[in-house]
Amino acid sequence: MTTSTAKIDEIIENVEKVMIGKRAEIRLSLVALLAGGHVLLEDVPGVGKTVFVKAMAKTINGSFKRIQFTPDLLPSDVTGVSIYNQNKQAFEFRPGPVMANVVLADEINRTSPKTQSALLEALEEGNVTVDGETMVIHSPFFVMATQNPVEYSGTFPLPEAQLDRFLVRISLGYPTIEEELELLGRVEQKHPIEDLEAVVTLDEISALQQEVKNIYIDEYVKEYLVNIVHATRTSGKIELGASPRASIALMRTSQAYALIMGRDFVAPDDVKAVAPYVLGHRIRLQHDVLMREEAADEVLADLIKQIRVPVERKRHAT
């Protein structure tokens, strides 16, 4: 086991002290973090989304901020504002909650498109603009935004161009009976999040992010990856296919997944494992498909089955 693999396993196990039975979701969130992306969490209230994000922040020893999105929230409430300091006779920047290592953007679809755009600029650019001045957000910078998928009254759904800013979309789901009983036992005296301690430093996370970029991906795997993305553009069930940005996202996510699985190269199985979470929110299904209540994940799964998995060629020496 390499040092990186041991450190990654330590991160996952630490978050599992709080999130019971959610190893796959923890792994996918860590994939997004190490790939330098962000997560869209779609789930009903009360399944532990806020606790999950707090646990991630504590585990990596990062600063944590929560933004509760409401219809009256202003862009400056997210990015920060310049305030005139009479003593210094100059304007000073007061950073908003987005200027943190880990940010929970709670119910992002409940605020206006203008305020949504303020956050999405930060996601894409890694900085915010206030009064014409650009403020850089210190790395690592990781946003987990939540949406309630069953209650749309008074919401402002994110358009496809903005959904594309999130690297992966995941759902926590309800626990099993056994997991829920274990949860009750753990929180009976106090919540385990209170005693959760960091197991890595921010510098170590930055080093892992750099390591992801060095994970080898052969041309045959790139071709397989692009064939999957291209299939979303030609499928009769999909009205709007995935963009070239999705191809880049799928490649980077596959590299991060390979690292987490303890390998220094990307295999086709890595691409298959992450593709539904990377592409599901980047496509728009045809109306008749939606009427049949077919989910994007199901459509993607069928498409991936139809793409020939290439035979691995000998990797070039590095």
PDB file of C-alpha atoms in Angstrom:
ATOM      1  CA  MET A   1       0.000   0.000   0.000  1.00  0.00           C
ATOM      2  CA  THR A   2       1.406   3.368  -1.044  1.00  0.00           C
ATOM      3  CA  THR A   3       1.487   6.392   1.234  1.00  0.00           C
ATOM      4  CA  SER A   4      -1.198   8.055  -0.857  1.00  0.00           C
ATOM      5  CA  THR A   5      -3.497   5.025  -0.686  1.00  0.00           C
ATOM      6  CA  ALA A   6      -3.056   4.769   3.074  1.00  0.00           C
ATOM      7  CA  LYS A   7      -3.833   8.467   3.489  1.00  0.00           C
ATOM      8  CA  ILE A   8      -6.931   8.193   1.284  1.00  0.00           C
ATOM      9  CA  ASP A   9      -8.199   5.187   3.228  1.00  0.00           C
ATOM     10  CA  GLU A  10      -7.659   7.126   6.448  1.00  0.00           C
ATOM     11  CA  ILE A  11      -9.784   9.999   5.135  1.00  0.00           C
ATOM     12  CA  ILE A  12     -12.636   7.691   4.119  1.00  0.00           C
ATOM     13  CA  GLU A  13     -12.580   5.795   7.413  1.00  0.00           C
ATOM     14  CA  ASN A  14     -12.590   9.037   9.391  1.00  0.00           C
ATOM     15  CA  VAL A  15     -15.686  10.385   7.605  1.00  0.00           C
ATOM     16  CA  GLU A  16     -17.350   6.977   8.093  1.00  0.00           C
ATOM     17  CA  LYS A  17     -17.266   7.613  11.842  1.00  0.00           C
ATOM     18  CA  VAL A  18     -20.070  10.083  11.141  1.00  0.00           C
ATOM     19  CA  MET A  19     -21.622   8.817   7.886  1.00  0.00           C
ATOM     20  CA  ILE A  20     -22.705   5.211   8.355  1.00  0.00           C
ATOM     21  CA  GLY A  21     -22.977   2.974   5.297  1.00  0.00           C
ATOM     22  CA  LYS A  22     -22.033   5.721   2.834  1.00  0.00           C
ATOM     23  CA  ARG A  23     -18.559   4.587   1.721  1.00  0.00           C
ATOM     24  CA  ALA A  24     -19.402   4.859  -1.986  1.00  0.00           C
ATOM     25  CA  GLU A  25     -20.696   8.426  -1.584  1.00  0.00           C
ATOM     26  CA  ILE A  26     -17.703   9.416   0.555  1.00  0.00           C
ATOM     27  CA  ARG A  27     -15.370   7.984  -2.067  1.00  0.00           C
ATOM     28  CA  LEU A  28     -17.097   9.903  -4.874  1.00  0.00           C
ATOM     29  CA  SER A  29     -16.936  13.158  -2.913  1.00  0.00           C
ATOM     30  CA  LEU A  30     -13.245  12.577  -2.284  1.00  0.00           C
ATOM     31  CA  VAL A  31     -12.808  11.894  -5.996  1.00  0.00           C
ATOM     32  CA  ALA A  32     -14.319  15.317  -6.728  1.00  0.00           C
ATOM     33  CA  LEU A  33     -12.118  17.022  -4.137  1.00  0.00           C
ATOM     34  CA  LEU A  34      -8.907  15.434  -5.416  1.00  0.00           C
ATOM     35  CA  ALA A  35      -9.879  16.170  -9.020  1.00  0.00           C
ATOM     36  CA  GLY A  36     -10.275  19.842  -8.107  1.00  0.00           C
ATOM     37  CA  GLY A  37     -14.036  19.835  -8.667  1.00  0.00           C
ATOM     38  CA  HIS A  38     -17.238  20.312  -6.727  1.00  0.00           C
ATOM     39  CA  VAL A  39     -20.245  18.194  -5.751  1.00  0.00           C
ATOM     40  CA  LEU A  40     -23.983  18.619  -6.243  1.00  0.00           C
ATOM     41  CA  LEU A  41     -25.870  16.735  -3.527  1.00  0.00           C
ATOM     42  CA  GLU A  42     -29.462  16.016  -4.502  1.00  0.00           C
ATOM     43  CA  ASP A  43     -31.502  14.503  -1.710  1.00  0.00           C
ATOM     44  CA  VAL A  44     -34.437  14.980   0.612  1.00  0.00           C
ATOM     45  CA  PRO A  45     -33.979  16.857   3.912  1.00  0.00           C
ATOM     46  CA  GLY A  46     -32.691  15.046   6.962  1.00  0.00           C
ATOM     47  CA  VAL A  47     -30.384  12.429   5.435  1.00  0.00           C
ATOM     48  CA  GLY A  48     -27.187  14.031   6.736  1.00  0.00           C
ATOM     49  CA  LYS A  49     -25.993  16.304   3.941  1.00  0.00           C
ATOM     50  CA  THR A  50     -24.845  19.091   6.281  1.00  0.00           C
ATOM     51  CA  VAL A  51     -23.132  16.672   8.650  1.00  0.00           C
ATOM     52  CA  PHE A  52     -21.422  15.039   5.684  1.00  0.00           C
ATOM     53  CA  VAL A  53     -19.904  18.322   4.503  1.00  0.00           C
ATOM     54  CA  LYS A  54     -18.837  19.271   8.034  1.00  0.00           C
ATOM     55  CA  ALA A  55     -17.163  15.873   8.418  1.00  0.00           C
ATOM     56  CA  MET A  56     -15.241  16.395   5.174  1.00  0.00           C
ATOM     57  CA  ALA A  57     -14.061  19.816   6.361  1.00  0.00           C
ATOM     58  CA  LYS A  58     -12.942  18.541   9.757  1.00  0.00           C
ATOM     59  CA  THR A  59     -11.187  15.534   8.248  1.00  0.00           C
ATOM     60  CA  ILE A  60      -8.977  17.659   5.967  1.00  0.00           C
ATOM     61  CA  ASN A  61      -8.472  20.369   8.614  1.00  0.00           C
ATOM     62  CA  GLY A  62     -10.051  22.984   6.370  1.00  0.00           C
ATOM     63  CA  SER A  63     -12.078  26.077   7.177  1.00  0.00           C
ATOM     64  CA  PHE A  64     -15.821  25.500   6.816  1.00  0.00           C
ATOM     65  CA  LYS A  65     -18.625  27.902   5.911  1.00  0.00           C
ATOM     66  CA  ARG A  66     -22.303  27.316   5.267  1.00  0.00           C
ATOM     67  CA  ILE A  67     -24.456  29.471   2.983  1.00  0.00           C
ATOM     68  CA  GLN A  68     -28.209  29.039   3.407  1.00  0.00           C
ATOM     69  CA  PHE A  69     -29.634  30.125   0.071  1.00  0.00           C
ATOM     70  CA  THR A  70     -32.924  32.029   0.222  1.00  0.00           C
ATOM     71  CA  PRO A  71     -34.817  34.164  -2.340  1.00  0.00           C
ATOM     72  CA  ASP A  72     -33.611  37.418  -0.745  1.00  0.00           C
ATOM     73  CA  LEU A  73     -29.910  36.464  -0.596  1.00  0.00           C
ATOM     74  CA  LEU A  74     -27.653  38.929  -2.428  1.00  0.00           C
ATOM     75  CA  PRO A  75     -24.458  38.156  -4.374  1.00  0.00           C
ATOM     76  CA  SER A  76     -22.475  40.168  -1.823  1.00  0.00           C
ATOM     77  CA  ASP A  77     -23.820  37.850   0.904  1.00  0.00           C
ATOM     78  CA  VAL A  78     -21.889  35.093  -0.853  1.00  0.00           C
ATOM     79  CA  THR A  79     -18.742  36.784  -2.122  1.00  0.00           C
ATOM     80  CA  GLY A  80     -18.182  39.505   0.464  1.00  0.00           C
ATOM     81  CA  VAL A  81     -18.267  43.281   0.324  1.00  0.00           C
ATOM     82  CA  SER A  82     -15.933  46.293   0.399  1.00  0.00           C
ATOM     83  CA  ILE A  83     -16.475  48.555   3.419  1.00  0.00           C
ATOM     84  CA  TYR A  84     -14.960  51.984   3.893  1.00  0.00           C
ATOM     85  CA  ASN A  85     -12.564  52.161   6.858  1.00  0.00           C
ATOM     86  CA  GLN A  86     -12.579  55.737   8.193  1.00  0.00           C
ATOM     87  CA  ASN A  87      -9.383  55.227  10.188  1.00  0.00           C
ATOM     88  CA  LYS A  88      -7.429  54.056   7.143  1.00  0.00           C
ATOM     89  CA  GLN A  89      -9.458  56.207   4.745  1.00  0.00           C
ATOM     90  CA  ALA A  90      -9.671  53.280   2.349  1.00  0.00           C
ATOM     91  CA  PHE A  91     -12.001  50.483   1.393  1.00  0.00           C
ATOM     92  CA  GLU A  92     -11.417  47.087   2.989  1.00  0.00           C
ATOM     93  CA  PHE A  93     -12.640  43.782   1.651  1.00  0.00           C
ATOM     94  CA  ARG A  94     -14.729  41.769   4.097  1.00  0.00           C
ATOM     95  CA  PRO A  95     -14.703  38.211   2.751  1.00  0.00           C
ATOM     96  CA  GLY A  96     -17.980  36.362   2.357  1.00  0.00           C
ATOM     97  CA  PRO A  97     -18.613  32.731   3.319  1.00  0.00           C
ATOM     98  CA  VAL A  98     -17.447  31.468  -0.080  1.00  0.00           C
ATOM     99  CA  MET A  99     -13.874  32.351   0.929  1.00  0.00           C
ATOM    100  CA  ALA A 100     -13.293  29.072   2.768  1.00  0.00           C
ATOM    101  CA  ASN A 101     -11.719  25.688   2.037  1.00  0.00           C
ATOM    102  CA  VAL A 102     -14.995  23.752   2.300  1.00  0.00           C
ATOM    103  CA  VAL A 103     -18.309  25.463   1.580  1.00  0.00           C
ATOM    104  CA  LEU A 104     -21.813  24.074   2.008  1.00  0.00           C
ATOM    105  CA  ALA A 105     -24.147  25.817  -0.438  1.00  0.00           C
ATOM    106  CA  ASP A 106     -27.442  24.714   1.077  1.00  0.00           C
ATOM    107  CA  GLU A 107     -30.496  24.617  -1.224  1.00  0.00           C
ATOM    108  CA  ILE A 108     -28.764  26.468  -4.034  1.00  0.00           C
ATOM    109  CA  ASN A 109     -31.921  26.370  -6.172  1.00  0.00           C
ATOM    110  CA  ARG A 110     -33.827  28.564  -3.676  1.00  0.00           C
ATOM    111  CA  THR A 111     -31.988  31.756  -4.508  1.00  0.00           C
ATOM    112  CA  SER A 112     -32.126  34.022  -7.552  1.00  0.00           C
ATOM    113  CA  PRO A 113     -30.075  33.312 -10.698  1.00  0.00           C
ATOM    114  CA  LYS A 114     -28.013  36.447 -10.011  1.00  0.00           C
ATOM    115  CA  THR A 115     -26.903  35.127  -6.618  1.00  0.00           C
ATOM    116  CA  GLN A 116     -26.391  31.635  -8.034  1.00  0.00           C
ATOM    117  CA  SER A 117     -24.045  33.157 -10.610  1.00  0.00           C
ATOM    118  CA  ALA A 118     -21.921  34.718  -7.867  1.00  0.00           C
ATOM    119  CA  LEU A 119     -21.237  31.270  -6.449  1.00  0.00           C
ATOM    120  CA  LEU A 120     -20.789  29.644  -9.833  1.00  0.00           C
ATOM    121  CA  GLU A 121     -18.122  32.191 -10.795  1.00  0.00           C
ATOM    122  CA  ALA A 122     -16.198  31.061  -7.751  1.00  0.00           C
ATOM    123  CA  LEU A 123     -16.646  27.401  -8.749  1.00  0.00           C
ATOM    124  CA  GLU A 124     -15.347  27.965 -12.240  1.00  0.00           C
ATOM    125  CA  GLU A 125     -12.650  30.577 -11.696  1.00  0.00           C
ATOM    126  CA  GLY A 126     -11.509  29.952  -8.125  1.00  0.00           C
ATOM    127  CA  ASN A 127     -11.960  33.620  -7.316  1.00  0.00           C
ATOM    128  CA  VAL A 128     -14.617  36.272  -6.753  1.00  0.00           C
ATOM    129  CA  THR A 129     -14.979  39.781  -8.156  1.00  0.00           C
ATOM    130  CA  VAL A 130     -16.069  42.583  -5.813  1.00  0.00           C
ATOM    131  CA  ASP A 131     -16.230  46.208  -6.978  1.00  0.00           C
ATOM    132  CA  GLY A 132     -14.036  45.340  -9.949  1.00  0.00           C
ATOM    133  CA  GLU A 133     -11.364  43.739  -7.757  1.00  0.00           C
ATOM    134  CA  THR A 134     -10.570  40.026  -8.113  1.00  0.00           C
ATOM    135  CA  MET A 135     -10.043  38.100  -4.887  1.00  0.00           C
ATOM    136  CA  VAL A 136      -8.407  34.670  -5.143  1.00  0.00           C
ATOM    137  CA  ILE A 137      -9.883  31.856  -3.047  1.00  0.00           C
ATOM    138  CA  HIS A 138      -7.117  29.874  -1.379  1.00  0.00           C
ATOM    139  CA  SER A 139      -6.716  26.262  -2.475  1.00  0.00           C
ATOM    140  CA  PRO A 140      -7.940  23.668  -1.765  1.00  0.00           C
ATOM    141  CA  PHE A 141     -11.414  25.035  -2.450  1.00  0.00           C
ATOM    142  CA  PHE A 142     -14.291  22.566  -2.339  1.00  0.00           C
ATOM    143  CA  VAL A 143     -18.012  23.304  -2.618  1.00  0.00           C
ATOM    144  CA  MET A 144     -20.810  20.843  -1.907  1.00  0.00           C
ATOM    145  CA  ALA A 145     -24.154  22.297  -2.991  1.00  0.00           C
ATOM    146  CA  THR A 146     -27.491  20.735  -2.062  1.00  0.00           C
ATOM    147  CA  GLN A 147     -30.846  20.554  -3.797  1.00  0.00           C
ATOM    148  CA  ASN A 148     -34.143  19.010  -2.721  1.00  0.00           C
ATOM    149  CA  PRO A 149     -35.243  16.882  -5.717  1.00  0.00           C
ATOM    150  CA  VAL A 150     -38.904  16.594  -4.664  1.00  0.00           C
ATOM    151  CA  GLU A 151     -39.905  20.159  -3.747  1.00  0.00           C
ATOM    152  CA  TYR A 152     -39.720  22.765  -6.512  1.00  0.00           C
ATOM    153  CA  SER A 153     -42.200  25.391  -5.299  1.00  0.00           C
ATOM    154  CA  GLY A 154     -40.506  28.800  -5.204  1.00  0.00           C
ATOM    155  CA  THR A 155     -37.213  27.514  -6.612  1.00  0.00           C
ATOM    156  CA  PHE A 156     -34.930  28.637  -9.440  1.00  0.00           C
ATOM    157  CA  PRO A 157     -33.692  25.426 -11.120  1.00  0.00           C
ATOM    158  CA  LEU A 158     -30.098  25.553 -12.294  1.00  0.00           C
ATOM    159  CA  PRO A 159     -29.834  25.550 -16.106  1.00  0.00           C
ATOM    160  CA  GLU A 160     -27.606  23.011 -17.838  1.00  0.00           C
ATOM    161  CA  ALA A 161     -24.775  25.521 -18.290  1.00  0.00           C
ATOM    162  CA  GLN A 162     -24.608  26.014 -14.524  1.00  0.00           C
ATOM    163  CA  LEU A 163     -25.109  22.356 -13.611  1.00  0.00           C
ATOM    164  CA  ASP A 164     -22.046  21.737 -15.763  1.00  0.00           C
ATOM    165  CA  ARG A 165     -19.930  23.566 -13.164  1.00  0.00           C
ATOM    166  CA  PHE A 166     -20.336  20.648 -10.744  1.00  0.00           C
ATOM    167  CA  LEU A 167     -17.955  17.769 -11.331  1.00  0.00           C
ATOM    168  CA  VAL A 168     -20.228  15.051  -9.937  1.00  0.00           C
ATOM    169  CA  ARG A 169     -23.801  14.695  -8.741  1.00  0.00           C
ATOM    170  CA  ILE A 170     -24.552  12.224  -5.976  1.00  0.00           C
ATOM    171  CA  SER A 171     -27.371  11.264  -3.621  1.00  0.00           C
ATOM    172  CA  LEU A 172     -26.994   9.919  -0.091  1.00  0.00           C
ATOM    173  CA  GLY A 173     -30.320   8.090   0.117  1.00  0.00           C
ATOM    174  CA  TYR A 174     -32.006   6.627   3.176  1.00  0.00           C
ATOM    175  CA  PRO A 175     -30.065   4.287   5.482  1.00  0.00           C
ATOM    176  CA  THR A 176     -31.009   0.649   5.971  1.00  0.00           C
ATOM    177  CA  ILE A 177     -32.741  -0.397   9.200  1.00  0.00           C
ATOM    178  CA  GLU A 178     -29.446  -1.718  10.571  1.00  0.00           C
ATOM    179  CA  GLU A 179     -27.585   1.473   9.659  1.00  0.00           C
ATOM    180  CA  GLU A 180     -30.267   3.670  11.207  1.00  0.00           C
ATOM    181  CA  LEU A 181     -30.176   1.671  14.451  1.00  0.00           C
ATOM    182  CA  GLU A 182     -26.387   2.080  14.546  1.00  0.00           C
ATOM    183  CA  LEU A 183     -26.855   5.811  13.947  1.00  0.00           C
ATOM    184  CA  LEU A 184     -29.202   6.107  16.924  1.00  0.00           C
ATOM    185  CA  GLY A 185     -26.639   4.361  19.092  1.00  0.00           C
ATOM    186  CA  ARG A 186     -23.853   6.690  18.036  1.00  0.00           C
ATOM    187  CA  VAL A 187     -25.791   9.916  18.657  1.00  0.00           C
ATOM    188  CA  GLU A 188     -27.475   8.800  21.893  1.00  0.00           C
ATOM    189  CA  GLN A 189     -25.075  10.739  24.123  1.00  0.00           C
ATOM    190  CA  LYS A 190     -23.611  13.253  21.657  1.00  0.00           C
ATOM    191  CA  HIS A 191     -23.055  13.485  17.938  1.00  0.00           C
ATOM    192  CA  PRO A 192     -19.765  11.928  16.737  1.00  0.00           C
ATOM    193  CA  ILE A 193     -19.097  15.016  14.582  1.00  0.00           C
ATOM    194  CA  GLU A 194     -18.182  16.851  17.787  1.00  0.00           C
ATOM    195  CA  ASP A 195     -15.150  14.626  18.410  1.00  0.00           C
ATOM    196  CA  LEU A 196     -14.063  14.190  14.805  1.00  0.00           C
ATOM    197  CA  GLU A 197     -10.439  15.168  14.256  1.00  0.00           C
ATOM    198  CA  ALA A 198      -8.378  15.945  11.188  1.00  0.00           C
ATOM    199  CA  VAL A 199      -6.336  13.112   9.673  1.00  0.00           C
ATOM    200  CA  VAL A 200      -4.651  15.092   6.872  1.00  0.00           C
ATOM    201  CA  THR A 201      -3.465  18.630   6.303  1.00  0.00           C
ATOM    202  CA  LEU A 202      -4.462  20.990   3.526  1.00  0.00           C
ATOM    203  CA  ASP A 203      -0.954  20.676   2.088  1.00  0.00           C
ATOM    204  CA  GLU A 204      -1.398  16.906   1.881  1.00  0.00           C
ATOM    205  CA  ILE A 205      -4.704  17.380   0.042  1.00  0.00           C
ATOM    206  CA  SER A 206      -2.972  19.740  -2.406  1.00  0.00           C
ATOM    207  CA  ALA A 207      -0.251  17.129  -2.947  1.00  0.00           C
ATOM    208  CA  LEU A 208      -2.869  14.469  -3.670  1.00  0.00           C
ATOM    209  CA  GLN A 209      -4.576  16.820  -6.133  1.00  0.00           C
ATOM    210  CA  GLN A 210      -1.274  17.202  -7.959  1.00  0.00           C
ATOM    211  CA  GLU A 211      -0.775  13.434  -7.903  1.00  0.00           C
ATOM    212  CA  VAL A 212      -4.120  12.972  -9.662  1.00  0.00           C
ATOM    213  CA  LYS A 213      -2.827  14.957 -12.638  1.00  0.00           C
ATOM    214  CA  ASN A 214       0.109  12.551 -12.924  1.00  0.00           C
ATOM    215  CA  ILE A 215      -2.067   9.423 -13.112  1.00  0.00           C
ATOM    216  CA  TYR A 216      -1.358   7.829 -16.496  1.00  0.00           C
ATOM    217  CA  ILE A 217      -4.243   7.533 -18.976  1.00  0.00           C
ATOM    218  CA  ASP A 218      -3.564   5.677 -22.200  1.00  0.00           C
ATOM    219  CA  GLU A 219      -4.892   6.782 -25.577  1.00  0.00           C
ATOM    220  CA  TYR A 220      -7.138   3.704 -25.777  1.00  0.00           C
ATOM    221  CA  VAL A 221      -8.821   4.737 -22.515  1.00  0.00           C
ATOM    222  CA  LYS A 222      -9.226   8.312 -23.756  1.00  0.00           C
ATOM    223  CA  GLU A 223     -10.865   6.958 -26.905  1.00  0.00           C
ATOM    224  CA  TYR A 224     -13.235   4.824 -24.820  1.00  0.00           C
ATOM    225  CA  LEU A 225     -14.059   7.840 -22.669  1.00  0.00           C
ATOM    226  CA  VAL A 226     -14.782  10.067 -25.661  1.00  0.00           C
ATOM    227  CA  ASN A 227     -16.936   7.350 -27.257  1.00  0.00           C
ATOM    228  CA  ILE A 228     -19.152   7.339 -24.154  1.00  0.00           C
ATOM    229  CA  VAL A 229     -19.530  11.116 -24.215  1.00  0.00           C
ATOM    230  CA  HIS A 230     -20.170  11.114 -27.973  1.00  0.00           C
ATOM    231  CA  ALA A 231     -22.895   8.469 -27.530  1.00  0.00           C
ATOM    232  CA  THR A 232     -24.866  10.940 -25.391  1.00  0.00           C
ATOM    233  CA  ARG A 233     -24.988  13.295 -28.386  1.00  0.00           C
ATOM    234  CA  THR A 234     -26.347  10.696 -30.815  1.00  0.00           C
ATOM    235  CA  SER A 235     -28.775   8.790 -28.586  1.00  0.00           C
ATOM    236  CA  GLY A 236     -32.436   9.099 -29.538  1.00  0.00           C
ATOM    237  CA  LYS A 237     -33.338   9.258 -25.845  1.00  0.00           C
ATOM    238  CA  ILE A 238     -31.219  12.334 -25.144  1.00  0.00           C
ATOM    239  CA  GLU A 239     -32.208  15.815 -26.288  1.00  0.00           C
ATOM    240  CA  LEU A 240     -29.004  17.552 -25.151  1.00  0.00           C
ATOM    241  CA  GLY A 241     -25.768  15.573 -24.985  1.00  0.00           C
ATOM    242  CA  ALA A 242     -22.667  16.118 -22.884  1.00  0.00           C
ATOM    243  CA  SER A 243     -20.191  18.824 -23.938  1.00  0.00           C
ATOM    244  CA  PRO A 244     -16.405  18.607 -24.451  1.00  0.00           C
ATOM    245  CA  ARG A 245     -16.121  20.026 -20.925  1.00  0.00           C
ATOM    246  CA  ALA A 246     -17.792  16.809 -19.788  1.00  0.00           C
ATOM    247  CA  SER A 247     -15.025  14.805 -21.493  1.00  0.00           C
ATOM    248  CA  ILE A 248     -12.406  16.739 -19.532  1.00  0.00           C
ATOM    249  CA  ALA A 249     -14.379  16.251 -16.314  1.00  0.00           C
ATOM    250  CA  LEU A 250     -14.730  12.524 -16.969  1.00  0.00           C
ATOM    251  CA  MET A 251     -11.000  12.151 -17.627  1.00  0.00           C
ATOM    252  CA  ARG A 252      -9.977  14.025 -14.475  1.00  0.00           C
ATOM    253  CA  THR A 253     -12.530  12.164 -12.363  1.00  0.00           C
ATOM    254  CA  SER A 254     -11.330   8.816 -13.728  1.00  0.00           C
ATOM    255  CA  GLN A 255      -7.766   9.746 -12.780  1.00  0.00           C
ATOM    256  CA  ALA A 256      -8.824  10.615  -9.236  1.00  0.00           C
ATOM    257  CA  TYR A 257     -10.827   7.387  -8.960  1.00  0.00           C
ATOM    258  CA  ALA A 258      -7.818   5.357 -10.117  1.00  0.00           C
ATOM    259  CA  LEU A 259      -5.653   7.003  -7.444  1.00  0.00           C
ATOM    260  CA  ILE A 260      -8.231   6.249  -4.762  1.00  0.00           C
ATOM    261  CA  MET A 261      -8.342   2.629  -5.922  1.00  0.00           C
ATOM    262  CA  GLY A 262      -4.571   2.436  -5.470  1.00  0.00           C
ATOM    263  CA  ARG A 263      -3.409   2.480  -9.089  1.00  0.00           C
ATOM    264  CA  ASP A 264      -1.141   4.810 -11.049  1.00  0.00           C
ATOM    265  CA  PHE A 265      -3.052   4.405 -14.327  1.00  0.00           C
ATOM    266  CA  VAL A 266      -6.655   4.688 -15.492  1.00  0.00           C
ATOM    267  CA  ALA A 267      -8.485   1.514 -16.546  1.00  0.00           C
ATOM    268  CA  PRO A 268     -11.756   1.385 -18.523  1.00  0.00           C
ATOM    269  CA  ASP A 269     -13.505   0.218 -15.346  1.00  0.00           C
ATOM    270  CA  ASP A 270     -12.593   3.527 -13.698  1.00  0.00           C
ATOM    271  CA  VAL A 271     -14.341   5.407 -16.494  1.00  0.00           C
ATOM    272  CA  LYS A 272     -17.406   3.164 -16.210  1.00  0.00           C
ATOM    273  CA  ALA A 273     -17.522   3.601 -12.434  1.00  0.00           C
ATOM    274  CA  VAL A 274     -17.667   7.398 -12.455  1.00  0.00           C
ATOM    275  CA  ALA A 275     -19.416   8.123 -15.773  1.00  0.00           C
ATOM    276  CA  PRO A 276     -23.020   8.111 -14.417  1.00  0.00           C
ATOM    277  CA  TYR A 277     -22.114  10.613 -11.693  1.00  0.00           C
ATOM    278  CA  VAL A 278     -20.191  12.895 -14.068  1.00  0.00           C
ATOM    279  CA  LEU A 279     -22.598  12.805 -17.010  1.00  0.00           C
ATOM    280  CA  GLY A 280     -26.020  12.362 -15.375  1.00  0.00           C
ATOM    281  CA  HIS A 281     -26.574  16.071 -14.710  1.00  0.00           C
ATOM    282  CA  ARG A 282     -24.940  17.140 -17.985  1.00  0.00           C
ATOM    283  CA  ILE A 283     -27.570  15.648 -20.295  1.00  0.00           C
ATOM    284  CA  ARG A 284     -31.218  16.467 -20.941  1.00  0.00           C
ATOM    285  CA  LEU A 285     -33.557  13.589 -21.730  1.00  0.00           C
ATOM    286  CA  GLN A 286     -36.201  13.681 -24.439  1.00  0.00           C
ATOM    287  CA  HIS A 287     -39.688  14.553 -23.217  1.00  0.00           C
ATOM    288  CA  ASP A 288     -41.150  11.126 -24.038  1.00  0.00           C
ATOM    289  CA  VAL A 289     -38.359   9.451 -22.068  1.00  0.00           C
ATOM    290  CA  LEU A 290     -39.174  11.617 -19.055  1.00  0.00           C
ATOM    291  CA  MET A 291     -42.851  10.717 -19.421  1.00  0.00           C
ATOM    292  CA  ARG A 292     -41.881   7.049 -19.166  1.00  0.00           C
ATOM    293  CA  GLU A 293     -40.043   7.999 -15.947  1.00  0.00           C
ATOM    294  CA  GLU A 294     -36.709   6.744 -17.213  1.00  0.00           C
ATOM    295  CA  ALA A 295     -33.867   8.254 -15.184  1.00  0.00           C
ATOM    296  CA  ALA A 296     -30.708   9.695 -16.680  1.00  0.00           C
ATOM    297  CA  ASP A 297     -28.670   7.061 -14.828  1.00  0.00           C
ATOM    298  CA  GLU A 298     -30.636   4.279 -16.505  1.00  0.00           C
ATOM    299  CA  VAL A 299     -30.210   5.806 -19.958  1.00  0.00           C
ATOM    300  CA  LEU A 300     -26.474   6.258 -19.389  1.00  0.00           C
ATOM    301  CA  ALA A 301     -26.093   2.702 -18.105  1.00  0.00           C
ATOM    302  CA  ASP A 302     -27.676   1.370 -21.304  1.00  0.00           C
ATOM    303  CA  LEU A 303     -25.431   3.576 -23.439  1.00  0.00           C
ATOM    304  CA  ILE A 304     -22.266   2.473 -21.643  1.00  0.00           C
ATOM    305  CA  LYS A 305     -23.187  -1.189 -22.171  1.00  0.00           C
ATOM    306  CA  GLN A 306     -23.286  -0.562 -25.912  1.00  0.00           C
ATOM    307  CA  ILE A 307     -19.793   0.968 -26.044  1.00  0.00           C
ATOM    308  CA  ARG A 308     -17.110  -1.615 -26.747  1.00  0.00           C
ATOM    309  CA  VAL A 309     -14.649  -1.877 -23.870  1.00  0.00           C
ATOM    310  CA  PRO A 310     -11.151  -1.751 -25.398  1.00  0.00           C
ATOM    311  CA  VAL A 311      -8.544  -4.384 -24.727  1.00  0.00           C
ATOM    312  CA  GLU A 312      -5.769  -2.908 -22.646  1.00  0.00           C
ATOM    313  CA  ARG A 313      -2.542  -2.349 -24.513  1.00  0.00           C
ATOM    314  CA  LYS A 314       0.848  -2.357 -22.865  1.00  0.00           C
ATOM    315  CA  ARG A 315       1.430   0.962 -21.181  1.00  0.00           C
ATOM    316  CA  HIS A 316       4.328   3.113 -22.187  1.00  0.00           C
ATOM    317  CA  ALA A 317       7.198   3.247 -19.746  1.00  0.00           C
ATOM    318  CA  THR A 318       7.191   6.397 -17.678  1.00  0.00           C
TER     319      THR A 318
END
